[in-house]
Short mmCIF file of C-alpha atoms in Angstrom, two decimals:
data_model
loop_
_atom_site.label_atom_id
_atom_site.label_comp_id
_atom_site.label_asym_id
_atom_site.label_seq_id
_atom_site.Cartn_x
_atom_site.Cartn_y
_atom_site.Cartn_z
CA MET A 1385 32.68 25.80 -41.90
CA CYS A 1386 33.96 22.41 -41.05
CA GLN A 1387 33.22 18.78 -41.94
CA LEU A 1388 32.03 16.25 -39.36
CA LEU A 1389 32.15 12.52 -39.50
CA GLY A 1390 30.99 10.11 -36.96
CA MET A 1391 30.47 6.30 -36.68
CA ASN A 1392 28.65 4.23 -34.17
CA CYS A 1393 28.55 0.51 -34.46
CA ASN A 1394 27.35 -2.68 -32.67
CA THR A 1395 30.76 -4.45 -33.26
CA PRO A 1396 34.18 -2.77 -33.53
CA THR A 1397 34.49 -1.69 -37.12
CA ASP A 1398 37.06 0.17 -39.12
CA ILE A 1399 36.31 3.55 -40.82
CA LEU A 1400 38.82 3.14 -43.63
CA PHE A 1401 36.13 3.54 -46.69
CA SER A 1402 34.36 6.53 -45.17
CA PHE A 1403 37.61 8.29 -44.07
CA GLU A 1404 38.90 7.70 -47.59
CA GLY A 1405 36.37 10.08 -49.00
CA PHE A 1406 36.02 12.26 -45.97
CA HIS A 1407 39.82 13.21 -45.61
CA ARG A 1408 39.71 14.56 -49.37
CA ARG A 1409 37.35 17.18 -48.10
CA GLY A 1410 40.42 18.68 -46.25
CA GLY A 1411 42.00 20.58 -49.08
CA LEU A 1412 41.13 18.45 -52.11
CA THR A 1413 37.40 18.26 -53.00
CA ASP A 1414 36.69 20.89 -50.46
CA HIS A 1415 38.03 23.97 -48.63
CA HIS A 1416 38.63 22.91 -45.13
CA ALA A 1417 42.38 22.93 -44.93
CA ASP A 1418 42.96 24.37 -41.43
CA GLY A 1419 43.70 21.00 -39.70
CA TRP A 1420 41.74 17.92 -38.76
CA GLY A 1421 41.39 15.37 -36.22
CA ILE A 1422 39.91 11.82 -35.55
CA ALA A 1423 39.21 10.10 -32.17
CA PHE A 1424 38.43 6.23 -31.90
CA PHE A 1425 37.00 4.77 -28.81
CA GLU A 1426 38.10 1.32 -27.98
CA GLY A 1427 36.12 0.42 -24.88
CA HIS A 1428 36.59 3.26 -22.52
CA GLY A 1429 39.83 4.03 -23.91
CA VAL A 1430 40.27 6.85 -26.78
CA ARG A 1431 42.93 6.98 -29.63
CA MET A 1432 43.16 10.49 -30.90
CA PHE A 1433 45.01 11.73 -34.09
CA ASN A 1434 45.18 15.27 -35.12
CA ASP A 1435 47.30 17.53 -37.10
CA ASP A 1436 47.31 21.26 -38.11
CA ARG A 1437 48.28 20.27 -41.58
CA PRO A 1438 45.26 19.77 -44.17
CA SER A 1439 44.15 16.19 -44.01
CA VAL A 1440 44.82 15.61 -47.64
CA ASP A 1441 48.55 15.82 -47.30
CA SER A 1442 48.83 15.09 -43.46
CA PRO A 1443 51.19 12.03 -42.62
CA VAL A 1444 48.83 11.29 -39.66
CA ALA A 1445 45.77 11.03 -42.04
CA GLU A 1446 48.08 8.86 -44.18
CA LEU A 1447 48.60 6.63 -41.13
CA VAL A 1448 44.77 6.56 -40.37
CA ARG A 1449 43.99 5.54 -43.97
CA ARG A 1450 46.24 2.60 -43.78
CA TYR A 1451 45.77 1.39 -40.21
CA PRO A 1452 42.36 -0.43 -39.78
CA ILE A 1453 41.75 0.72 -36.23
CA LYS A 1454 38.38 -0.99 -35.00
CA SER A 1455 36.24 1.11 -33.03
CA GLU A 1456 32.65 1.28 -31.75
CA ASN A 1457 32.46 5.17 -31.72
CA VAL A 1458 34.48 7.46 -33.96
CA ILE A 1459 34.39 11.28 -34.31
CA ALA A 1460 36.32 13.04 -36.93
CA HIS A 1461 36.65 16.61 -37.95
CA ILE A 1462 38.10 18.67 -40.60
CA ARG A 1463 38.46 22.24 -39.78
CA LYS A 1464 37.82 25.40 -41.60
CA ALA A 1465 38.83 28.21 -38.96
CA THR A 1466 36.07 30.67 -38.24
CA GLN A 1467 37.22 31.64 -34.63
CA GLY A 1468 40.61 30.83 -33.11
CA THR A 1469 43.84 30.68 -34.90
CA VAL A 1470 45.27 27.62 -36.66
CA ASN A 1471 47.14 25.74 -34.05
CA LEU A 1472 47.05 22.43 -32.41
CA ALA A 1473 45.15 23.55 -29.28
CA ASN A 1474 42.29 24.50 -31.51
CA ALA A 1475 42.16 21.25 -33.46
CA HIS A 1476 38.97 19.17 -32.83
CA PRO A 1477 38.11 16.56 -31.54
CA PHE A 1478 38.42 17.97 -27.99
CA ILE A 1479 38.56 15.48 -24.94
CA ARG A 1480 37.78 15.86 -21.37
CA GLU A 1481 37.08 13.27 -18.54
CA MET A 1482 33.78 13.26 -16.82
CA TRP A 1483 32.43 10.83 -14.32
CA GLY A 1484 35.32 8.43 -14.86
CA CYS A 1485 34.89 8.32 -18.85
CA TYR A 1486 36.48 10.31 -21.47
CA TRP A 1487 34.07 12.49 -23.52
CA VAL A 1488 35.06 13.55 -27.07
CA PHE A 1489 33.31 16.39 -28.91
CA ALA A 1490 33.67 18.25 -32.43
CA HIS A 1491 31.75 21.07 -33.62
CA ASN A 1492 30.69 22.40 -37.19
CA GLY A 1493 29.31 25.90 -37.04
CA ASN A 1494 29.88 29.35 -35.53
CA LEU A 1495 28.60 30.75 -32.20
CA ILE A 1496 28.59 34.55 -32.26
CA ASP A 1497 29.31 36.63 -29.13
CA TYR A 1498 29.36 33.34 -27.11
CA ALA A 1499 31.51 33.81 -23.84
CA PRO A 1500 30.25 31.45 -21.23
CA ALA A 1501 31.60 32.13 -17.67
CA LYS A 1502 34.73 30.37 -16.64
CA GLY A 1503 34.03 26.90 -15.34
CA GLN A 1504 34.81 25.13 -12.07
CA TYR A 1505 35.22 21.74 -13.66
CA TYR A 1506 36.13 22.27 -17.27
CA ARG A 1507 38.03 25.32 -19.07
CA PRO A 1508 39.03 25.82 -22.51
CA VAL A 1509 42.79 25.40 -23.43
CA GLY A 1510 42.38 27.07 -26.89
CA ASP A 1511 40.33 29.95 -27.98
CA THR A 1512 37.71 28.54 -30.16
CA ASP A 1513 33.87 29.09 -29.63
CA SER A 1514 33.74 25.16 -30.06
CA GLU A 1515 36.04 24.17 -27.19
CA ALA A 1516 34.07 26.80 -24.99
CA ALA A 1517 30.75 25.24 -25.98
CA PHE A 1518 32.00 21.66 -25.17
CA CYS A 1519 33.41 22.88 -21.72
CA GLN A 1520 30.09 24.60 -20.92
CA LEU A 1521 28.11 21.49 -21.90
CA LEU A 1522 30.35 19.23 -19.60
CA GLU A 1523 30.39 21.95 -16.95
CA THR A 1524 26.43 22.08 -16.79
CA LEU A 1525 26.18 18.42 -16.62
CA ARG A 1526 28.83 17.91 -14.06
CA GLN A 1527 27.60 20.76 -11.85
CA GLU A 1528 24.18 18.87 -11.89
CA PHE A 1529 25.34 15.20 -11.55
CA ASP A 1530 28.17 13.79 -9.45
CA GLU A 1531 27.76 10.52 -11.28
CA GLN A 1532 26.51 9.66 -14.72
CA PRO A 1533 22.79 9.76 -14.64
CA ASP A 1534 20.45 7.37 -16.54
CA GLU A 1535 20.27 7.66 -20.39
CA ASP A 1536 16.80 9.36 -20.50
CA THR A 1537 17.94 11.95 -18.11
CA LEU A 1538 21.28 12.47 -19.79
CA PHE A 1539 19.74 12.80 -23.13
CA GLU A 1540 17.15 15.27 -21.96
CA ARG A 1541 19.66 17.43 -20.26
CA ILE A 1542 22.13 17.44 -23.33
CA ASN A 1543 19.28 18.50 -25.49
CA ALA A 1544 18.27 21.35 -23.18
CA ILE A 1545 22.01 22.61 -23.05
CA ALA A 1546 22.28 22.34 -26.76
CA THR A 1547 19.05 24.28 -27.00
CA GLU A 1548 20.57 27.11 -24.95
CA ILE A 1549 23.95 27.12 -26.69
CA ARG A 1550 22.41 27.19 -30.23
CA ALA A 1551 20.84 30.31 -29.55
CA PHE A 1552 24.33 31.86 -30.34
CA GLY A 1553 24.45 30.48 -33.85
CA VAL A 1554 25.15 27.29 -35.92
CA PHE A 1555 25.84 24.28 -33.58
CA ASN A 1556 26.19 21.00 -35.28
CA PHE A 1557 27.97 18.71 -33.07
CA MET A 1558 29.07 15.16 -32.30
CA LEU A 1559 29.79 13.88 -28.76
CA SER A 1560 30.72 10.56 -27.33
CA ASN A 1561 31.78 8.86 -24.19
CA GLY A 1562 32.56 5.49 -25.93
CA GLU A 1563 29.01 4.01 -25.05
CA ALA A 1564 26.84 6.24 -27.31
CA LEU A 1565 27.36 8.81 -29.97
CA TYR A 1566 25.21 12.04 -29.65
CA VAL A 1567 24.61 14.01 -32.85
CA HIS A 1568 23.05 17.51 -32.80
CA CYS A 1569 22.06 19.15 -36.00
CA SER A 1570 21.61 22.86 -36.60
CA THR A 1571 21.95 23.14 -40.27
CA GLN A 1572 23.23 19.86 -42.01
CA LEU A 1573 24.18 16.40 -41.01
CA HIS A 1574 23.13 13.22 -42.73
CA TYR A 1575 23.22 9.72 -41.47
CA ILE A 1576 23.07 6.19 -42.80
CA VAL A 1577 22.49 2.80 -41.13
CA ARG A 1578 24.23 -0.23 -42.84
CA GLN A 1579 23.09 -3.74 -41.84
CA ALA A 1580 22.29 -6.91 -43.56
CA PRO A 1581 21.73 -7.53 -46.53
CA PHE A 1582 24.84 -5.38 -47.02
CA THR A 1583 25.40 -3.94 -50.49
CA ASN A 1584 27.84 -2.03 -52.62
CA ALA A 1585 28.79 1.62 -51.71
CA HIS A 1586 30.41 4.13 -53.90
CA LEU A 1587 32.15 7.34 -52.54
CA VAL A 1588 31.20 10.80 -53.84
CA ASP A 1589 34.75 12.14 -53.59
CA ASP A 1590 36.60 9.38 -55.29
CA ASP A 1591 35.94 6.60 -57.74
CA ILE A 1592 36.21 3.96 -54.96
CA SER A 1593 33.62 1.24 -54.13
CA VAL A 1594 33.25 -1.33 -51.40
CA ASP A 1595 31.06 -4.42 -51.13
CA PHE A 1596 30.23 -4.35 -47.49
CA SER A 1597 28.82 -7.86 -47.75
CA THR A 1598 32.29 -9.25 -48.14
CA VAL A 1599 33.69 -7.43 -44.98
CA THR A 1600 30.80 -7.77 -42.55
CA THR A 1601 28.85 -10.64 -40.63
CA PRO A 1602 24.99 -10.65 -40.93
CA LYS A 1603 24.89 -9.25 -37.33
CA ASP A 1604 26.83 -6.18 -37.80
CA ARG A 1605 25.13 -2.70 -37.78
CA VAL A 1606 27.07 0.48 -38.48
CA ALA A 1607 25.69 4.05 -38.40
CA VAL A 1608 27.77 6.68 -40.29
CA ILE A 1609 27.00 10.36 -39.72
CA ALA A 1610 28.35 13.14 -42.01
CA THR A 1611 28.04 16.88 -42.65
CA GLN A 1612 27.17 15.72 -46.39
CA PRO A 1613 26.56 12.22 -47.73
CA LEU A 1614 29.72 10.28 -48.40
CA THR A 1615 28.40 7.95 -51.03
CA ASP A 1616 26.36 8.61 -54.09
CA ASN A 1617 24.44 5.33 -54.32
CA GLU A 1618 22.91 4.91 -50.97
CA HIS A 1619 20.17 6.72 -49.19
CA TRP A 1620 21.34 9.18 -46.46
CA THR A 1621 18.85 10.68 -44.12
CA PRO A 1622 19.14 14.32 -43.17
CA LEU A 1623 18.72 15.19 -39.61
CA ALA A 1624 16.22 17.94 -38.89
CA ALA A 1625 17.12 21.28 -37.72
CA ASN A 1626 17.71 21.44 -33.90
CA GLN A 1627 17.42 17.64 -33.59
CA LEU A 1628 19.52 15.77 -31.12
CA VAL A 1629 19.88 11.95 -31.98
CA LEU A 1630 21.44 9.32 -29.76
CA PHE A 1631 23.12 6.60 -31.67
CA ARG A 1632 23.88 3.33 -29.87
CA ASP A 1633 24.69 -0.14 -31.31
CA GLY A 1634 24.78 1.23 -34.89
CA ALA A 1635 21.33 2.84 -35.00
CA PRO A 1636 19.45 5.97 -33.73
CA GLN A 1637 17.83 5.16 -30.48
CA ARG A 1638 16.55 8.50 -29.45
CA MET A 1639 15.42 11.61 -31.30
CA SER A 1640 14.92 14.73 -29.45
CA ASN A 1641 11.91 16.03 -31.71
CA ASN A 1642 10.21 12.68 -31.41
CA PRO A 1643 10.18 11.55 -27.74
CA GLU A 1644 8.22 8.45 -28.71
CA PHE A 1645 10.96 7.26 -30.96
CA ARG A 1646 12.57 4.06 -30.15
CA LEU A 1647 14.65 1.83 -32.27
CA THR A 1648 12.72 0.06 -35.00
CA TYR A 1649 15.39 -1.48 -36.89
CA MET B 577 58.30 -2.11 -15.11
CA CYS B 578 58.07 0.63 -17.74
CA GLN B 579 60.38 2.81 -19.77
CA LEU B 580 60.01 6.58 -19.69
CA LEU B 581 61.41 9.18 -22.13
CA GLY B 582 61.00 12.82 -21.85
CA MET B 583 62.43 15.89 -23.70
CA ASN B 584 62.43 19.64 -22.72
CA CYS B 585 63.88 22.14 -24.93
CA ASN B 586 64.25 25.86 -25.35
CA THR B 587 63.16 25.73 -29.02
CA PRO B 588 60.96 23.31 -30.71
CA THR B 589 62.93 20.12 -31.46
CA ASP B 590 62.09 16.71 -32.95
CA ILE B 591 62.80 13.66 -30.97
CA LEU B 592 63.45 11.24 -33.75
CA PHE B 593 66.98 10.31 -32.70
CA SER B 594 66.02 9.38 -29.07
CA PHE B 595 62.81 7.79 -30.08
CA GLU B 596 64.71 5.72 -32.57
CA GLY B 597 66.49 4.05 -29.67
CA PHE B 598 63.68 4.20 -27.29
CA HIS B 599 61.02 2.47 -29.19
CA ARG B 600 63.27 -0.67 -29.66
CA ARG B 601 62.93 -1.17 -25.83
CA GLY B 602 59.35 -2.05 -26.55
CA GLY B 603 59.73 -5.72 -27.40
CA LEU B 604 63.18 -5.77 -29.25
CA THR B 605 66.01 -4.91 -27.06
CA ASP B 606 63.90 -5.08 -23.83
CA HIS B 607 60.72 -6.69 -22.53
CA HIS B 608 58.15 -3.81 -22.30
CA ALA B 609 55.78 -4.92 -24.82
CA ASP B 610 52.26 -4.05 -23.44
CA GLY B 611 51.63 -0.91 -25.59
CA TRP B 612 53.23 2.56 -25.59
CA GLY B 613 52.34 6.12 -25.98
CA ILE B 614 53.99 9.58 -26.61
CA ALA B 615 52.59 13.15 -26.16
CA PHE B 616 54.04 16.21 -27.99
CA PHE B 617 53.25 19.74 -26.81
CA GLU B 618 53.07 22.32 -29.34
CA GLY B 619 52.41 25.41 -27.28
CA HIS B 620 49.54 24.64 -25.26
CA GLY B 621 48.16 22.02 -27.69
CA VAL B 622 49.12 18.40 -27.36
CA ARG B 623 49.43 15.79 -29.96
CA MET B 624 49.15 12.32 -28.43
CA PHE B 625 49.85 8.90 -30.18
CA ASN B 626 49.43 5.64 -28.37
CA ASP B 627 49.05 2.03 -29.27
CA ASP B 628 48.28 -1.28 -27.37
CA ARG B 629 50.67 -2.90 -29.74
CA PRO B 630 54.32 -3.19 -28.81
CA SER B 631 56.36 -0.07 -29.93
CA VAL B 632 58.71 -2.08 -32.05
CA ASP B 633 55.94 -3.37 -34.35
CA SER B 634 53.37 -0.51 -33.85
CA PRO B 635 52.20 1.42 -37.11
CA VAL B 636 51.72 4.48 -34.84
CA ALA B 637 55.42 4.15 -33.65
CA GLU B 638 56.44 3.92 -37.24
CA LEU B 639 54.73 7.14 -38.15
CA VAL B 640 56.30 8.91 -35.06
CA ARG B 641 59.69 7.61 -36.31
CA ARG B 642 59.08 9.12 -39.69
CA TYR B 643 57.28 12.47 -39.06
CA PRO B 644 59.49 14.99 -37.43
CA ILE B 645 57.26 16.64 -35.00
CA LYS B 646 58.82 19.56 -33.45
CA SER B 647 57.85 20.09 -29.61
CA GLU B 648 59.20 21.85 -26.59
CA ASN B 649 58.04 19.21 -24.21
CA VAL B 650 57.66 15.40 -24.86
CA ILE B 651 56.79 12.48 -22.56
CA ALA B 652 56.93 8.88 -23.81
CA HIS B 653 56.30 5.59 -22.17
CA ILE B 654 56.61 1.87 -23.10
CA ARG B 655 54.37 -0.16 -20.91
CA LYS B 656 55.16 -3.48 -19.10
CA ALA B 657 51.91 -4.00 -17.30
CA THR B 658 52.06 -4.47 -13.65
CA GLN B 659 48.59 -3.38 -12.55
CA GLY B 660 45.59 -3.01 -14.83
CA THR B 661 44.92 -5.07 -18.14
CA VAL B 662 46.53 -4.42 -21.44
CA ASN B 663 43.96 -1.94 -23.09
CA LEU B 664 43.99 1.55 -24.51
CA ALA B 665 42.37 3.15 -21.55
CA ASN B 666 45.50 1.85 -19.49
CA ALA B 667 48.22 3.34 -21.94
CA HIS B 668 50.34 6.06 -20.84
CA PRO B 669 50.67 8.93 -21.17
CA PHE B 670 47.47 10.19 -19.63
CA ILE B 671 45.94 13.70 -20.15
CA ARG B 672 43.61 16.01 -18.33
CA GLU B 673 43.02 19.68 -18.38
CA MET B 674 43.74 21.89 -15.20
CA TRP B 675 43.55 25.59 -14.92
CA GLY B 676 43.01 25.91 -18.82
CA CYS B 677 46.01 23.79 -19.61
CA TYR B 678 46.59 20.25 -20.63
CA TRP B 679 48.52 18.20 -18.26
CA VAL B 680 50.28 14.99 -19.45
CA PHE B 681 51.64 12.25 -17.12
CA ALA B 682 53.50 8.95 -17.44
CA HIS B 683 54.68 6.61 -14.72
CA ASN B 684 57.31 3.92 -14.18
CA GLY B 685 56.80 1.89 -11.14
CA ASN B 686 54.33 0.06 -9.02
CA LEU B 687 52.16 1.54 -6.13
CA ILE B 688 51.10 -1.22 -3.63
CA ASP B 689 47.51 -1.09 -2.01
CA TYR B 690 47.10 2.49 -3.37
CA ALA B 691 43.42 3.40 -3.57
CA PRO B 692 42.92 7.07 -3.18
CA ALA B 693 39.39 8.46 -2.56
CA LYS B 694 37.28 9.26 -5.53
CA GLY B 695 38.17 12.88 -6.72
CA GLN B 696 35.76 15.82 -7.25
CA TYR B 697 37.64 17.04 -10.26
CA TYR B 698 39.64 14.08 -11.58
CA ARG B 699 38.65 10.29 -11.90
CA PRO B 700 40.55 7.47 -13.54
CA VAL B 701 39.10 5.92 -16.61
CA GLY B 702 41.10 2.79 -16.64
CA ASP B 703 42.36 0.67 -13.58
CA THR B 704 45.91 1.35 -13.25
CA ASP B 705 47.86 2.71 -10.13
CA SER B 706 49.45 5.26 -12.52
CA GLU B 707 46.26 7.01 -13.62
CA ALA B 708 45.03 7.00 -10.22
CA ALA B 709 48.30 8.62 -8.91
CA PHE B 710 47.78 11.09 -11.69
CA CYS B 711 44.37 11.97 -10.78
CA GLN B 712 45.14 12.43 -7.15
CA LEU B 713 48.03 14.69 -7.83
CA LEU B 714 45.82 16.91 -9.95
CA GLU B 715 42.98 16.66 -7.67
CA THR B 716 45.04 17.72 -4.63
CA LEU B 717 46.47 20.68 -6.66
CA ARG B 718 42.93 21.75 -7.93
CA GLN B 719 41.27 21.45 -4.70
CA GLU B 720 44.09 23.75 -3.28
CA PHE B 721 44.26 26.39 -6.29
CA ASP B 722 41.43 27.61 -8.23
CA GLU B 723 44.07 29.23 -10.70
CA GLN B 724 47.73 28.03 -11.43
CA PRO B 725 50.06 29.16 -8.67
CA ASP B 726 53.55 30.67 -9.23
CA GLU B 727 56.25 28.15 -10.00
CA ASP B 728 57.88 28.02 -6.59
CA THR B 729 54.65 27.25 -5.02
CA LEU B 730 53.67 24.62 -7.58
CA PHE B 731 56.99 22.90 -7.35
CA GLU B 732 56.90 22.80 -3.52
CA ARG B 733 53.17 21.38 -3.65
CA ILE B 734 54.02 18.73 -6.44
CA ASN B 735 57.11 17.47 -4.49
CA ALA B 736 54.95 17.23 -1.42
CA ILE B 737 52.21 15.26 -3.12
CA ALA B 738 54.85 13.05 -4.78
CA THR B 739 56.40 12.38 -1.28
CA GLU B 740 52.90 11.10 -0.14
CA ILE B 741 52.33 8.96 -2.97
CA ARG B 742 55.79 7.30 -3.13
CA ALA B 743 54.98 5.95 0.28
CA PHE B 744 52.98 3.35 -1.71
CA GLY B 745 55.85 2.09 -3.77
CA VAL B 746 58.02 3.04 -6.88
CA PHE B 747 56.91 6.34 -8.31
CA ASN B 748 59.22 7.46 -11.19
CA PHE B 749 57.05 9.86 -13.28
CA MET B 750 57.00 12.71 -15.84
CA LEU B 751 54.52 15.47 -15.75
CA SER B 752 54.09 18.35 -18.18
CA ASN B 753 51.70 21.28 -18.98
CA GLY B 754 53.52 22.35 -22.05
CA GLU B 755 55.56 25.06 -20.00
CA ALA B 756 57.85 22.83 -18.05
CA LEU B 757 58.63 19.18 -17.45
CA TYR B 758 58.46 17.94 -14.02
CA VAL B 759 60.44 14.75 -13.58
CA HIS B 760 60.29 12.64 -10.27
CA CYS B 761 62.76 9.79 -9.51
CA SER B 762 61.95 6.96 -7.15
CA THR B 763 64.62 4.52 -8.34
CA GLN B 764 65.95 5.13 -11.92
CA LEU B 765 65.96 8.08 -14.28
CA HIS B 766 68.82 9.84 -16.14
CA TYR B 767 69.27 13.09 -17.92
CA ILE B 768 71.32 14.92 -20.47
CA VAL B 769 71.58 18.58 -21.56
CA ARG B 770 72.84 18.91 -24.94
CA GLN B 771 73.86 22.36 -26.00
CA ALA B 772 76.71 24.12 -28.03
CA PRO B 773 79.40 22.93 -28.82
CA PHE B 774 77.06 20.00 -29.94
CA THR B 775 78.78 16.76 -30.66
CA ASN B 776 78.25 13.27 -32.01
CA ALA B 777 75.87 10.92 -30.27
CA HIS B 778 75.58 7.20 -30.54
CA LEU B 779 72.66 5.09 -29.66
CA VAL B 780 72.78 2.11 -27.10
CA ASP B 781 69.95 0.25 -28.71
CA ASP B 782 71.21 0.45 -32.29
CA ASP B 783 74.30 1.30 -34.31
CA ILE B 784 73.04 4.82 -35.27
CA SER B 785 74.68 8.08 -34.68
CA VAL B 786 73.85 11.75 -35.21
CA ASP B 787 75.99 14.71 -35.38
CA PHE B 788 73.87 17.35 -33.53
CA SER B 789 76.15 20.23 -34.73
CA THR B 790 74.69 19.78 -38.15
CA VAL B 791 71.00 19.88 -37.05
CA THR B 792 71.05 22.68 -34.47
CA THR B 793 71.70 26.35 -33.89
CA PRO B 794 74.25 27.66 -31.32
CA LYS B 795 71.33 28.78 -29.05
CA ASP B 796 69.56 25.33 -28.98
CA ARG B 797 69.39 23.53 -25.57
CA VAL B 798 67.64 20.31 -25.22
CA ALA B 799 67.24 18.06 -22.16
CA VAL B 800 66.52 14.34 -22.58
CA ILE B 801 65.54 12.35 -19.59
CA ALA B 802 65.20 8.45 -19.75
CA THR B 803 64.86 5.54 -17.52
CA GLN B 804 68.29 4.39 -18.88
CA PRO B 805 70.77 6.38 -20.93
CA LEU B 806 69.88 6.18 -24.67
CA THR B 807 73.45 6.82 -25.89
CA ASP B 808 76.76 5.18 -24.89
CA ASN B 809 79.20 8.04 -25.79
CA GLU B 810 77.67 10.89 -23.68
CA HIS B 811 77.58 11.51 -20.05
CA TRP B 812 74.08 10.99 -18.53
CA THR B 813 73.47 12.14 -14.98
CA PRO B 814 71.37 9.91 -12.67
CA LEU B 815 68.67 11.55 -10.73
CA ALA B 816 68.78 10.97 -6.96
CA ALA B 817 66.23 8.78 -5.25
CA ASN B 818 63.17 10.78 -4.29
CA GLN B 819 64.18 13.88 -6.35
CA LEU B 820 61.87 15.96 -8.27
CA VAL B 821 63.41 18.15 -10.90
CA LEU B 822 61.80 20.87 -13.03
CA PHE B 823 63.32 21.17 -16.45
CA ARG B 824 62.40 24.49 -18.32
CA ASP B 825 64.01 25.69 -21.63
CA GLY B 826 66.17 22.64 -21.98
CA ALA B 827 67.85 22.34 -18.52
CA PRO B 828 66.95 21.59 -14.97
CA GLN B 829 65.88 24.69 -12.95
CA ARG B 830 64.68 23.33 -9.73
CA MET B 831 65.73 20.23 -7.79
CA SER B 832 63.76 19.17 -4.63
CA ASN B 833 66.85 18.00 -2.65
CA ASN B 834 68.67 21.23 -3.47
CA PRO B 835 66.43 24.31 -2.74
CA GLU B 836 69.30 26.61 -3.56
CA PHE B 837 69.86 25.11 -7.04
CA ARG B 838 69.20 27.57 -9.91
CA LEU B 839 70.15 27.10 -13.36
CA THR B 840 73.83 27.38 -13.74
CA TYR B 841 74.04 26.38 -17.53
#
């Protein structure tokens, strides 16, 4: 299975610290060595980097580790191939345009005997279950709405489509249009919200710490979501099974299993 | 105006030599400093790099200069903004999926009072004339064909759509789906085909030479297409005004103003 990393912030923030630990899981501290990718939204633009080499020795990962790209929504993925060959067309994240916005998607899991009908608007290029699911998700939304619906409607529909697709297997995913980050948990995903007062954080995957109080302003708020916690001295909250969470402005704003939930940070 | 660079090969080839000269035109040897981007097809997968910093001092360009990515179809672009602000959403190349393939597009020129109707299948994310033209091109094709038509039909239709769009202004563009590279010339584009016997080539933009005979096999064939010739000791062929050329396997295969043209290499 694969590893997912997401970040959603109320101000453009770099992901260097989290990526430092995360990229080691691609061939060094864990066995996810079949390529990797990362997408950074900057407004409605997207910067994508991917490589079919393991992230731990990828020159592209080396660039991402050194270049502090500031973004409000980031999705990263390290691949352990379960379906589809190891090639660039099968590397997550995947990207499509819908309603005049780019949508980016990455998946951790395995969908069994999953073969959605060919879409009118969206078709996979590679041969993974993940890209097929992404295309079906967008296809269903696009068939239903000619323009982007309001947030309540969109959240409810994404949750309903995720419910259908996860009947085929494990379906942890992250999805963003640059405005919000949708995170769906089948089996394992954890998140943390960092905000003032910022403290020190220490990576699980290497002996590296950062004192966030020295690199933030009091107004900053950053949510980091990962398959497994990236730090060992902070409290990460596990998502519940079959839970869809919408992150915006650096915090969860909607949770599918708790319709009354609204931001309390 | 912008600078375009394309490469089409019969075997995966790196573009390091051509990019070495080309990237200097983004802020050093020429005034095209409003961002840049490059797309490499590997089979049907695409690796995209872009940056809103000038290519001459972009860390991403530095990576591309050092990482010998082998590709059969490459499209690169250095931007001098004529329409649209300088931001990532407006950076070429643009990418969309059609008929289960990625299509990549970059444009040099300026389309005046160009405002195509909102598409059903493809809509721009940024606010450039270039992305609007790309979307209209794909929209027209997709409305007409549910699956990719044969090469003759596709070439004829792309040529017809390009003819309509260039009524609005200068429309030099490059377009690829990973199988072929379509190059349309309004005002200026030049190409060269390199094949055995390979010789020495020397860059216009820097005192750098390469002896291609040492880095190729006798079967290799590579077409390089650029706004202006990149080398000063080889013969580059200018494309004619309003000419669409299809490159495949490292050589021109179809030319719009010469329907009888077939590969003679």
